[in-house]
Amino acid sequence: MEDKYREANRPATYAAANRDIIRPLLTPTAMWFGAFVLAIAAMLYGGYCWYLQITWGMGVAGIKHPTFWGVYIVTFVFWVGIGHAGTLISAILYLVRSRWRTGVYRASEAMTIFAVMTALLFPALHLGRVWQMYWFFPYPNQRELWMNFKSPLMWDVFAISTYFTISSVFFYVGLVPDMAIVRDHSTGLVKRIYNVLALGWRGTHKQWHSYMAAYGFFAAFAAPLVLSVHSVVSWDFAMANTAGWHSTLFPPYFVAGAIFSGCAMVITLLMPMTILFKWEDYVNTWHFENLAKMCLLTSGILTYSYAMEYFIAWYSQNPYEQYIFWWRTFGEQWWIFATMVFCNCIAPLVWYYRPWRQNWTILFIVSIFVNIGMWFERLNIVASSTSRSFDPSTWDLYWPTAVEWGILIGSAGWFSFWFLLFAKTLPGVAITEIKEMVVPPVKGSLED
Amino acid sequence: MSFSDGVQIKGVYAHLDCLLTGIEDLKSAGITGWTVQAPLPRHEIEEAIYEGRPAPVRWWTLTGAIAGLTAGFLLTSLTHAQWPMINPGGKPVVSLPTFAVVMFECTILFGGLATFAGMIVHTGLPSLWLPKMLQDPRVVDDKFSISFTDAPASQRERIEELLKASGAVEVTHGADTIYEVPNA
């Protein structure tokens, strides 16, 4: 069965690959237009909520003592995590020459860029005085208080900005030959725009030689970023002496979670796109099944990490650690923990049964569960430890206000806006790499 | 525009093995000054032309990465050295383990950007003003080509014969090398 799908991933000719993949571009359908309007509406609503927050202060956002890290940090970590699968698929799977990445890596990379763009909103949203967000960056300010490079929050600024820059360059470089194909299938102003975007690419031997070398180096640079960025994000928590956060388990646990949520998000985004754009020849069950397998592996690591957190809390004999893990499971907000465990540990188990792993409806539904579960995981970590700190007199429950929910919806609109724009303007499947899978046209034979 | 007595010649190939034969024949005949165009990267073409010589982009990558590591170290340590009166509990003001993250990120950032710069320089991009004969959409679509933008006029017939013999499906010279898209 797998062979059938693999074979289907190989178009007959180079020209067929070009034609099929660029066909849906620049022709907005009613469904696309509806989704686009919805995304803009969500974005505007988020913008309105932000306006309320700027006008009235952080009080409208439910960020108050003792929980100063609410939905904004939860959602920041969520979106950064979503981005990781894109880099994993585009860089690490490229370096190990995994064939199934070809069909899905372009959309995954786009998802990475837009997810990080969305994540980058949240530190700004989290600031009361957003107009002073340039304080994030290392510069000698007027009070001569220089940046503290020993703080994980400073590391995070470097990690995320490097990640965004390198991922964007990697994404753009991959697009150059494909945009040249779109150019050659367009006319007039559109042709001129794509020609500039493709930097006038003509596929000369000099171009391919340096291009492929550079592409390999980008992959080699991006690969360690997958592991480092979410490790750094996890240190935002783990470096703090806070019960439930202060653990050396956090970096691998966060990285596994990031890849888990990202692969699920690729299924959620790419499956409707494949059906709508009729790309089944290029993206099919083989790809989605492999993504599900990645989810299964990382879900296993996550489940182990969840269990190990409890073991360490018990084994440490630290009453604060023990209390916070007891409270997460049986306290007032037990259902946050229960949702997380159901979505991240139990729901993906259905994918162990192969026919269900190959069933598109089940793949799609479970991927949605994983997306929800991973957001709840971050809420479970952030809200519990800050709500139940060392001194019981400071305890208070955290729950997002309408403004925070509005901004969360707005962030989803922002992400969808960019992704929908990408789907209609840039090739969603890497044409050049798909062409590499085509049996090359030969008259006689090729020597090895 | 060429001010020499050079002539433009182009051979279009539909088959990869024929293209490789064409490259090998040109090399054997000692003819230089040609440009191969392909719709995708093929290691056979790269091997035939460069014979294993790596692209110079790697030096840009190495230089960028070393510069990034150095910049990361200098930024963190000099910043902290400028403000040494904060007593970090007896711990060193300049602490490599805590600066390692920023140094690592700077290595990746500078290395990546330098690689991009090196790619731009060595690919000759942006190539918006290439000779018209090289702006052939067929070689971005599904064909291969070997082109001479400025071949000696005395060698025209010899080159054309060689291209035809290797299996080129179309060999043109002069103004005919410029491909006009039908109905464009």
XYZ file of C-alpha atoms in Angstrom:
632
model
C 0.000 0.000 0.000
C 2.812 2.404 0.905
C 4.513 1.749 -2.429
C 1.389 2.866 -4.227
C 1.472 6.200 -2.412
C 5.195 6.658 -2.964
C 4.782 6.041 -6.660
C 1.925 8.525 -6.770
C 4.352 11.115 -5.382
C 6.235 11.095 -8.651
C 4.858 13.119 -11.583
C 5.434 11.844 -15.105
C 7.389 14.824 -16.416
C 9.014 18.016 -15.215
C 6.404 20.078 -17.065
C 3.555 18.175 -15.364
C 4.966 19.033 -11.934
C 5.147 22.723 -12.861
C 1.645 22.813 -14.281
C -0.108 20.934 -11.458
C 1.445 22.847 -8.585
C 1.054 26.383 -9.911
C -2.480 25.805 -11.237
C -4.310 27.004 -8.077
C -2.200 30.181 -7.775
C -3.609 33.686 -8.252
C -7.185 32.494 -8.820
C -9.092 33.091 -5.587
C -12.062 30.780 -5.163
C -15.169 31.660 -3.140
C -14.033 29.360 -0.333
C -10.573 30.936 -0.202
C -12.087 34.407 -0.259
C -14.493 33.525 2.563
C -11.654 32.168 4.698
C -9.581 35.262 3.949
C -12.370 37.625 5.030
C -12.855 35.568 8.203
C -9.124 35.798 8.968
C -9.179 39.573 8.510
C -12.269 39.858 10.728
C -10.548 37.828 13.478
C -7.451 39.984 13.115
C -9.477 43.187 13.413
C -11.243 41.883 16.511
C -7.848 41.020 18.041
C -6.649 44.509 17.138
C -9.679 46.032 18.853
C -8.961 44.024 22.010
C -5.369 45.203 21.928
C -6.599 48.766 21.581
C -8.710 48.255 24.722
C -5.679 46.907 26.558
C -3.492 49.838 25.519
C -6.216 52.318 26.493
C -7.229 50.828 29.827
C -4.074 49.017 30.891
C -3.134 45.418 31.583
C -5.957 45.043 34.108
C -8.400 44.276 31.301
C -6.204 41.309 30.410
C -6.569 39.485 33.700
C -2.831 39.740 34.265
C -2.604 40.520 37.947
C -0.880 39.297 41.041
C 0.230 36.488 41.304
C -0.114 35.443 37.632
C 1.756 37.840 35.400
C 2.383 35.271 32.697
C -1.031 34.491 31.304
C -2.415 33.611 27.915
C 0.109 35.814 26.146
C 3.081 33.735 27.249
C 1.072 30.509 26.836
C 0.253 31.441 23.252
C 3.759 32.743 22.552
C 5.201 29.345 23.493
C 2.435 27.604 21.534
C 3.211 29.434 18.271
C 6.980 29.134 18.631
C 6.449 25.412 19.107
C 4.234 25.165 16.030
C 7.085 26.553 13.961
C 9.452 23.768 14.883
C 7.995 21.074 12.684
C 8.597 23.260 9.639
C 12.286 23.541 10.362
C 12.524 19.885 11.306
C 10.934 18.859 8.023
C 12.772 21.354 5.840
C 16.235 21.129 7.424
C 16.767 17.914 9.373
C 14.848 15.690 6.961
C 16.728 17.370 4.081
C 20.078 16.529 5.643
C 19.075 12.877 6.126
C 17.637 12.792 2.582
C 14.168 11.737 3.651
C 12.045 11.492 0.513
C 8.640 12.130 2.040
C 9.590 15.662 3.126
C 9.472 16.845 -0.494
C 5.706 17.107 -0.708
C 5.154 18.809 2.628
C 8.187 20.917 3.386
C 7.228 24.143 1.602
C 3.902 24.489 3.434
C 5.622 23.486 6.680
C 8.290 26.137 6.194
C 5.645 28.763 5.459
C 3.858 27.651 8.604
C 7.107 28.142 10.547
C 7.576 31.704 9.321
C 3.982 32.716 10.007
C 3.905 30.914 13.368
C 7.042 32.749 14.503
C 5.601 36.021 13.164
C 2.538 35.335 15.311
C 4.633 34.363 18.332
C 6.628 37.570 17.995
C 3.437 39.586 18.569
C 3.029 38.228 22.070
C 6.024 39.688 23.896
C 4.809 43.042 22.530
C 1.215 42.287 23.539
C 2.450 41.274 26.961
C 4.073 44.671 27.506
C 1.935 47.323 29.061
C 3.884 50.031 27.289
C 4.232 48.510 23.866
C 5.853 51.633 22.474
C 8.919 50.758 24.514
C 9.347 47.306 23.017
C 12.715 48.329 21.570
C 13.979 47.783 25.122
C 14.084 44.085 24.205
C 17.125 44.598 22.055
C 20.697 45.037 23.220
C 21.562 48.681 23.083
C 23.031 51.040 25.631
C 19.980 52.921 26.874
C 19.836 56.407 28.283
C 20.164 55.204 31.870
C 23.247 53.149 31.035
C 21.546 49.974 32.189
C 22.862 47.541 29.661
C 21.184 44.291 28.767
C 21.678 41.299 31.042
C 22.997 38.483 28.890
C 22.756 36.100 31.831
C 18.963 36.241 31.691
C 17.090 33.531 29.752
C 14.668 36.229 28.549
C 17.588 37.905 26.772
C 18.659 34.541 25.337
C 15.137 34.170 24.057
C 15.303 37.466 22.161
C 18.423 36.211 20.393
C 17.067 32.703 19.838
C 13.727 33.785 18.372
C 15.110 36.592 16.214
C 17.843 34.317 14.841
C 15.301 31.587 14.243
C 12.987 33.940 12.400
C 15.778 35.418 10.284
C 17.378 32.110 9.300
C 14.012 30.412 8.658
C 12.924 33.326 6.454
C 16.147 33.258 4.432
C 15.933 29.474 4.089
C 12.307 29.745 2.978
C 13.079 32.468 0.450
C 16.109 30.702 -0.994
C 14.052 27.542 -1.490
C 11.424 29.588 -3.313
C 13.740 31.276 -5.821
C 13.752 28.595 -8.587
C 10.038 27.947 -8.030
C 9.155 31.614 -8.408
C 11.043 31.567 -11.696
C 8.664 28.802 -12.832
C 5.637 30.894 -11.823
C 7.171 33.836 -13.712
C 7.474 31.793 -16.877
C 3.829 30.767 -16.632
C 2.598 34.359 -16.148
C 2.296 37.468 -18.249
C 2.442 41.235 -17.851
C 2.913 42.836 -14.454
C 2.605 39.517 -12.584
C 5.482 38.139 -14.656
C 7.627 41.160 -13.846
C 6.884 40.891 -10.117
C 7.786 37.189 -10.013
C 10.916 37.863 -12.036
C 12.112 40.338 -9.417
C 11.124 37.960 -6.590
C 13.026 35.148 -8.337
C 16.005 37.514 -8.743
C 15.933 36.763 -12.455
C 16.759 33.079 -11.858
C 17.629 31.206 -15.083
C 18.967 27.890 -13.838
C 22.496 28.267 -15.172
C 25.112 25.777 -14.017
C 26.860 28.535 -12.062
C 23.618 29.345 -10.285
C 22.771 25.743 -9.405
C 26.316 25.007 -8.187
C 26.457 27.775 -5.579
C 22.739 27.544 -4.833
C 22.865 23.894 -3.832
C 25.972 24.422 -1.704
C 24.310 27.351 0.083
C 21.083 25.392 0.531
C 22.975 22.602 2.279
C 24.612 25.099 4.627
C 21.263 26.708 5.424
C 19.902 23.279 6.309
C 22.938 22.601 8.477
C 22.443 25.924 10.286
C 18.697 25.508 10.665
C 18.936 21.958 12.060
C 20.503 22.858 15.439
C 18.065 25.763 15.668
C 15.216 23.241 15.933
C 16.774 21.876 19.083
C 18.098 25.121 20.502
C 15.168 27.518 20.128
C 12.644 25.618 22.174
C 15.339 24.660 24.664
C 15.912 28.377 25.162
C 12.166 28.964 25.441
C 12.006 26.225 28.081
C 14.757 27.991 30.063
C 12.447 30.983 30.385
C 10.687 28.672 32.816
C 13.332 26.205 33.958
C 15.868 28.854 35.047
C 13.312 30.308 37.455
C 13.186 28.943 40.966
C 9.474 28.209 40.671
C 7.848 24.934 41.669
C 6.804 22.965 38.586
C 9.223 24.828 36.305
C 12.695 24.412 37.779
C 13.655 21.201 36.010
C 16.441 20.001 33.728
C 13.815 17.896 31.968
C 12.339 20.985 30.326
C 14.517 21.406 27.197
C 13.993 17.913 25.676
C 10.395 17.927 26.880
C 9.703 21.279 25.205
C 11.478 20.323 21.977
C 9.494 17.085 21.696
C 6.276 18.991 22.402
C 7.118 21.585 19.781
C 7.726 18.991 17.075
C 4.597 17.130 18.145
C 2.357 20.195 17.851
C 4.051 21.366 14.664
C 3.612 18.066 12.821
C -0.048 17.992 13.871
C -0.485 21.552 12.613
C 1.042 20.577 9.253
C -1.647 17.892 8.940
C -4.356 20.402 9.951
C -3.237 22.982 7.392
C -2.025 20.883 4.503
C -4.867 18.379 4.326
C -7.604 20.885 3.342
C -5.118 22.606 1.025
C -4.329 19.311 -0.708
C -7.995 18.534 -1.242
C -8.944 22.034 -2.406
C -5.971 22.401 -4.763
C -6.175 18.792 -6.020
C -2.568 18.042 -5.076
C -3.169 14.383 -4.193
C -0.451 13.348 -6.656
C 2.110 15.289 -4.670
C 0.823 15.245 -1.099
C -0.981 12.086 -0.089
C -1.521 9.455 2.584
C 2.164 8.535 2.564
C 3.086 12.052 3.766
C 0.296 12.348 6.315
C 1.058 8.903 7.675
C 4.697 9.847 8.161
C 3.659 13.036 9.939
C 1.396 10.936 12.168
C 4.360 8.664 12.937
C 6.416 11.709 13.943
C 3.529 12.708 16.209
C 3.413 9.231 17.718
C 7.118 9.301 18.520
C 6.998 12.765 20.079
C 3.735 11.987 21.875
C 5.529 9.040 23.483
C 8.389 11.312 24.588
C 5.883 13.827 25.962
C 3.957 11.155 27.862
C 7.212 9.920 29.349
C 8.141 13.503 30.290
C 4.776 14.118 31.962
C 5.225 10.911 33.970
C 8.827 11.762 34.813
C 7.827 15.188 36.174
C 5.625 13.406 38.700
C 8.334 10.901 39.522
C 10.922 13.652 40.071
C 8.487 15.598 42.258
C 7.925 12.517 44.390
C 11.561 11.446 44.428
C 12.863 14.943 45.274
C 10.901 15.005 48.526
C 10.368 18.703 47.843
C 6.944 19.603 49.290
C 6.468 22.567 46.920
C 7.149 20.413 43.853
C 4.913 17.667 45.180
C 2.122 20.102 45.944
C 2.127 21.773 42.517
C 1.899 18.449 40.700
C -0.836 17.266 43.041
C -2.682 20.560 42.459
C -2.374 20.346 38.679
C -4.032 16.933 38.753
C -6.639 17.345 41.494
C -6.888 21.123 42.139
C -9.586 23.547 40.966
C -8.278 23.553 37.398
C -7.776 19.797 37.100
C -9.578 19.791 33.765
C -6.742 21.770 32.128
C -4.429 18.895 33.017
C -7.020 16.302 31.968
C -7.520 17.978 28.570
C -3.767 18.039 28.052
C -3.353 14.355 28.882
C -6.315 13.289 26.773
C -5.276 15.285 23.696
C -1.523 14.704 23.858
C -1.193 11.216 25.319
C -4.427 9.331 24.665
C -5.965 10.683 21.429
C -2.857 10.091 19.258
C -2.830 6.430 20.308
C -5.449 5.701 17.637
C -2.678 6.288 15.094
C -0.958 3.091 16.215
C -3.639 1.271 14.221
C -2.500 1.575 10.623
C -5.886 1.855 8.844
C -6.786 4.760 11.171
C -3.391 6.333 10.542
C -4.229 6.269 6.841
C -7.751 7.581 7.263
C -7.803 11.285 6.389
C -10.814 12.104 8.601
C -9.217 10.494 11.653
C -5.863 12.101 10.859
C -7.493 15.516 10.662
C -9.616 15.178 13.824
C -6.739 13.873 15.942
C -4.452 16.630 14.646
C -6.999 19.191 15.926
C -7.007 17.457 19.316
C -3.213 17.705 19.407
C -3.318 21.440 18.595
C -5.768 22.009 21.436
C -3.852 19.737 23.795
C -0.570 21.503 23.239
C -2.076 24.907 23.984
C -3.533 23.463 27.181
C -0.135 21.980 28.063
C 1.395 25.454 28.129
C -1.596 26.812 30.074
C -1.135 23.949 32.540
C 2.517 24.879 33.054
C 2.083 28.668 33.217
C -1.164 29.067 35.136
C -0.614 26.425 37.831
C 2.875 27.335 38.985
C 2.126 31.060 39.171
C -1.294 30.580 40.788
C 0.152 28.412 43.533
C 3.463 29.957 44.476
C 5.446 29.347 47.693
C 3.385 31.662 49.908
C -0.287 30.563 50.198
C -1.363 34.142 51.020
C -0.586 35.078 47.398
C -2.631 32.297 45.826
C -5.227 33.173 43.243
C -6.711 31.421 40.242
C -5.924 32.563 36.739
C -8.359 32.469 33.885
C -8.215 34.569 30.680
C -10.530 37.561 30.278
C -12.563 38.400 27.164
C -9.768 40.716 25.996
C -7.212 37.897 26.181
C -9.515 35.520 24.328
C -10.035 38.239 21.720
C -6.304 38.670 21.240
C -5.909 34.889 21.027
C -8.547 34.791 18.276
C -6.826 37.731 16.596
C -3.519 35.872 16.586
C -5.152 32.907 14.862
C -6.584 35.378 12.322
C -3.143 36.936 11.782
C -1.592 33.513 11.207
C -4.412 32.446 8.861
C -4.182 35.722 6.934
C -0.541 35.112 6.047
C -1.008 31.426 5.363
C -3.955 32.038 3.039
C -1.994 34.732 1.239
C 0.900 32.295 0.841
C -1.396 29.567 -0.482
C -2.533 31.770 -3.358
C 0.686 33.541 -4.259
C 3.563 31.103 -3.796
C 3.920 27.444 -4.794
C 2.728 25.472 -1.759
C 4.671 22.400 -2.849
C 8.378 22.659 -3.699
C 8.275 22.197 -7.477
C 12.013 21.918 -7.998
C 12.361 19.200 -5.384
C 9.338 17.352 -6.759
C 11.075 17.458 -10.140
C 14.100 15.773 -8.589
C 11.863 12.767 -7.956
C 10.878 12.522 -11.618
C 12.746 9.878 -13.595
C 14.965 12.116 -15.763
C 14.270 12.024 -19.517
C 17.005 9.983 -21.198
C 17.493 8.663 -24.678
C 19.931 5.932 -23.773
C 20.998 5.460 -20.182
C 22.701 7.359 -17.402
C 26.001 6.145 -16.022
C 26.110 5.920 -12.219
C 25.433 43.862 -26.441
C 28.735 42.405 -27.551
C 31.463 44.465 -29.168
C 33.489 41.436 -30.247
C 32.984 39.404 -33.409
C 31.424 36.714 -31.199
C 28.321 34.787 -32.143
C 25.514 33.394 -30.035
C 24.859 29.661 -30.302
C 22.363 27.549 -28.418
C 21.685 23.820 -28.283
C 18.464 22.719 -26.581
C 18.273 19.196 -25.166
C 15.268 17.104 -24.244
C 17.345 14.328 -22.674
C 19.745 14.465 -19.762
C 22.171 11.866 -21.139
C 22.482 13.804 -24.412
C 23.248 16.987 -22.469
C 25.971 15.172 -20.533
C 27.447 13.896 -23.799
C 27.410 17.471 -25.140
C 29.277 18.766 -22.077
C 31.861 15.996 -22.273
C 32.365 16.542 -26.032
C 32.874 20.286 -25.553
C 35.385 19.649 -22.808
C 37.234 17.072 -24.940
C 37.354 19.513 -27.844
C 38.808 22.171 -25.552
C 35.928 24.541 -26.209
C 35.123 26.914 -23.352
C 32.779 29.808 -22.694
C 29.533 27.850 -22.538
C 26.669 27.989 -20.073
C 24.522 24.991 -19.203
C 20.938 25.604 -18.113
C 18.734 23.041 -16.400
C 15.260 23.046 -14.838
C 16.549 21.283 -11.716
C 19.842 20.528 -9.993
C 21.276 17.191 -11.182
C 24.453 15.850 -9.634
C 25.466 14.372 -12.999
C 25.591 17.852 -14.553
C 27.499 19.272 -11.601
C 29.968 16.381 -11.711
C 30.481 16.784 -15.462
C 31.183 20.511 -15.170
C 32.886 20.936 -11.811
C 34.431 17.443 -11.409
C 33.977 17.508 -7.629
C 35.223 21.074 -7.063
C 33.158 22.525 -4.185
C 31.435 25.900 -4.484
C 33.300 28.815 -2.848
C 30.188 29.627 -0.787
C 31.658 27.496 2.032
C 34.319 30.130 2.769
C 31.603 32.730 3.252
C 29.840 30.350 5.629
C 32.980 29.696 7.673
C 33.940 33.368 7.821
C 30.420 34.382 8.825
C 30.224 31.722 11.524
C 33.596 32.695 13.043
C 32.652 36.387 12.894
C 29.331 35.559 14.594
C 30.979 33.595 17.381
C 33.434 36.425 17.974
C 30.713 39.079 17.845
C 28.567 37.090 20.286
C 31.450 36.821 22.727
C 32.416 40.477 22.424
C 28.840 41.761 22.710
C 28.103 39.783 25.865
C 31.437 40.085 27.660
C 32.124 43.739 26.838
C 28.571 44.691 27.815
C 28.980 43.030 31.198
C 32.514 44.331 31.643
C 31.092 47.848 31.191
C 28.909 47.341 34.234
C 31.033 45.374 36.687
C 29.846 47.003 39.915
C 26.827 44.696 40.161
C 28.118 41.950 42.414
C 26.973 38.652 40.922
C 27.361 36.787 44.212
C 31.026 36.031 43.729
C 30.401 34.575 40.286
C 32.439 35.857 37.341
C 31.219 38.996 35.577
C 32.219 37.469 32.241
C 30.750 33.978 32.348
C 31.136 31.851 29.242
C 28.509 29.196 30.096
C 25.774 31.831 30.369
C 26.977 33.673 27.275
C 27.171 30.463 25.223
C 23.537 30.764 24.100
C 23.995 34.255 22.646
C 27.337 33.230 21.093
C 25.716 30.186 19.508
C 22.809 32.216 18.125
C 25.183 34.844 16.715
C 27.244 32.088 15.058
C 24.151 30.750 13.328
C 22.833 34.217 12.439
C 26.054 35.593 10.988
C 26.926 32.286 9.314
C 23.504 32.077 7.669
C 23.505 35.663 6.463
C 27.071 35.334 5.147
C 26.044 32.156 3.296
C 23.192 34.090 1.708
C 25.580 36.878 0.695
C 28.010 34.312 -0.716
C 25.221 32.643 -2.653
C 24.148 35.979 -4.143
C 27.717 36.800 -5.162
C 28.622 33.409 -6.651
C 25.326 32.687 -8.395
C 25.448 36.112 -10.008
C 22.001 36.923 -8.672
C 20.062 39.054 -9.246
C 20.445 38.115 -12.906
C 17.732 40.368 -14.289
C 19.873 41.557 -17.177
C 21.209 38.292 -18.611
C 21.476 38.096 -22.409
C 18.057 37.425 -23.989
C 19.195 34.060 -25.290
C 19.605 32.807 -21.716
C 16.117 33.993 -20.771
C 14.554 30.871 -22.223
C 11.500 29.638 -20.264
C 11.941 26.124 -21.657
C 15.035 25.515 -19.512
C 13.122 26.481 -16.371
C 10.286 24.184 -17.448
C 11.537 20.834 -18.778
C 14.453 21.281 -21.208
C 18.222 21.568 -20.865
C 20.515 23.787 -22.891
C 24.114 24.611 -23.688
C 24.576 28.230 -24.750
C 27.438 30.327 -26.044
C 26.827 34.040 -25.579
C 30.057 35.058 -27.304
C 31.618 32.202 -29.298
C 34.312 32.914 -31.925
C 32.555 33.171 -35.298
C 35.228 30.934 -36.825
C 34.157 28.062 -34.558
C 30.413 28.355 -35.091
C 30.008 25.440 -37.478
C 32.211 23.165 -35.405
C 30.263 23.929 -32.222
C 26.916 23.468 -33.937
C 27.977 20.111 -35.346
C 29.167 19.014 -31.943
C 25.907 20.003 -30.288
C 23.846 18.255 -32.944
C 25.970 15.125 -32.740
C 25.495 14.920 -28.982
C 21.710 14.823 -29.386
C 20.501 18.439 -29.151
C 16.922 18.647 -30.431
C 17.381 22.242 -31.558
C 20.561 24.093 -32.483
C 20.331 27.771 -33.336
C 22.631 30.764 -33.709
C 22.378 34.524 -33.846
C 18.949 36.053 -33.365
C 17.331 32.601 -33.574
C 18.738 31.717 -30.157
C 16.175 34.042 -28.567
C 13.103 31.965 -27.810
C 9.774 33.676 -28.296
C 6.969 32.206 -26.199
C 4.108 31.240 -28.551
C 0.978 33.412 -28.036
C 2.715 35.446 -25.311
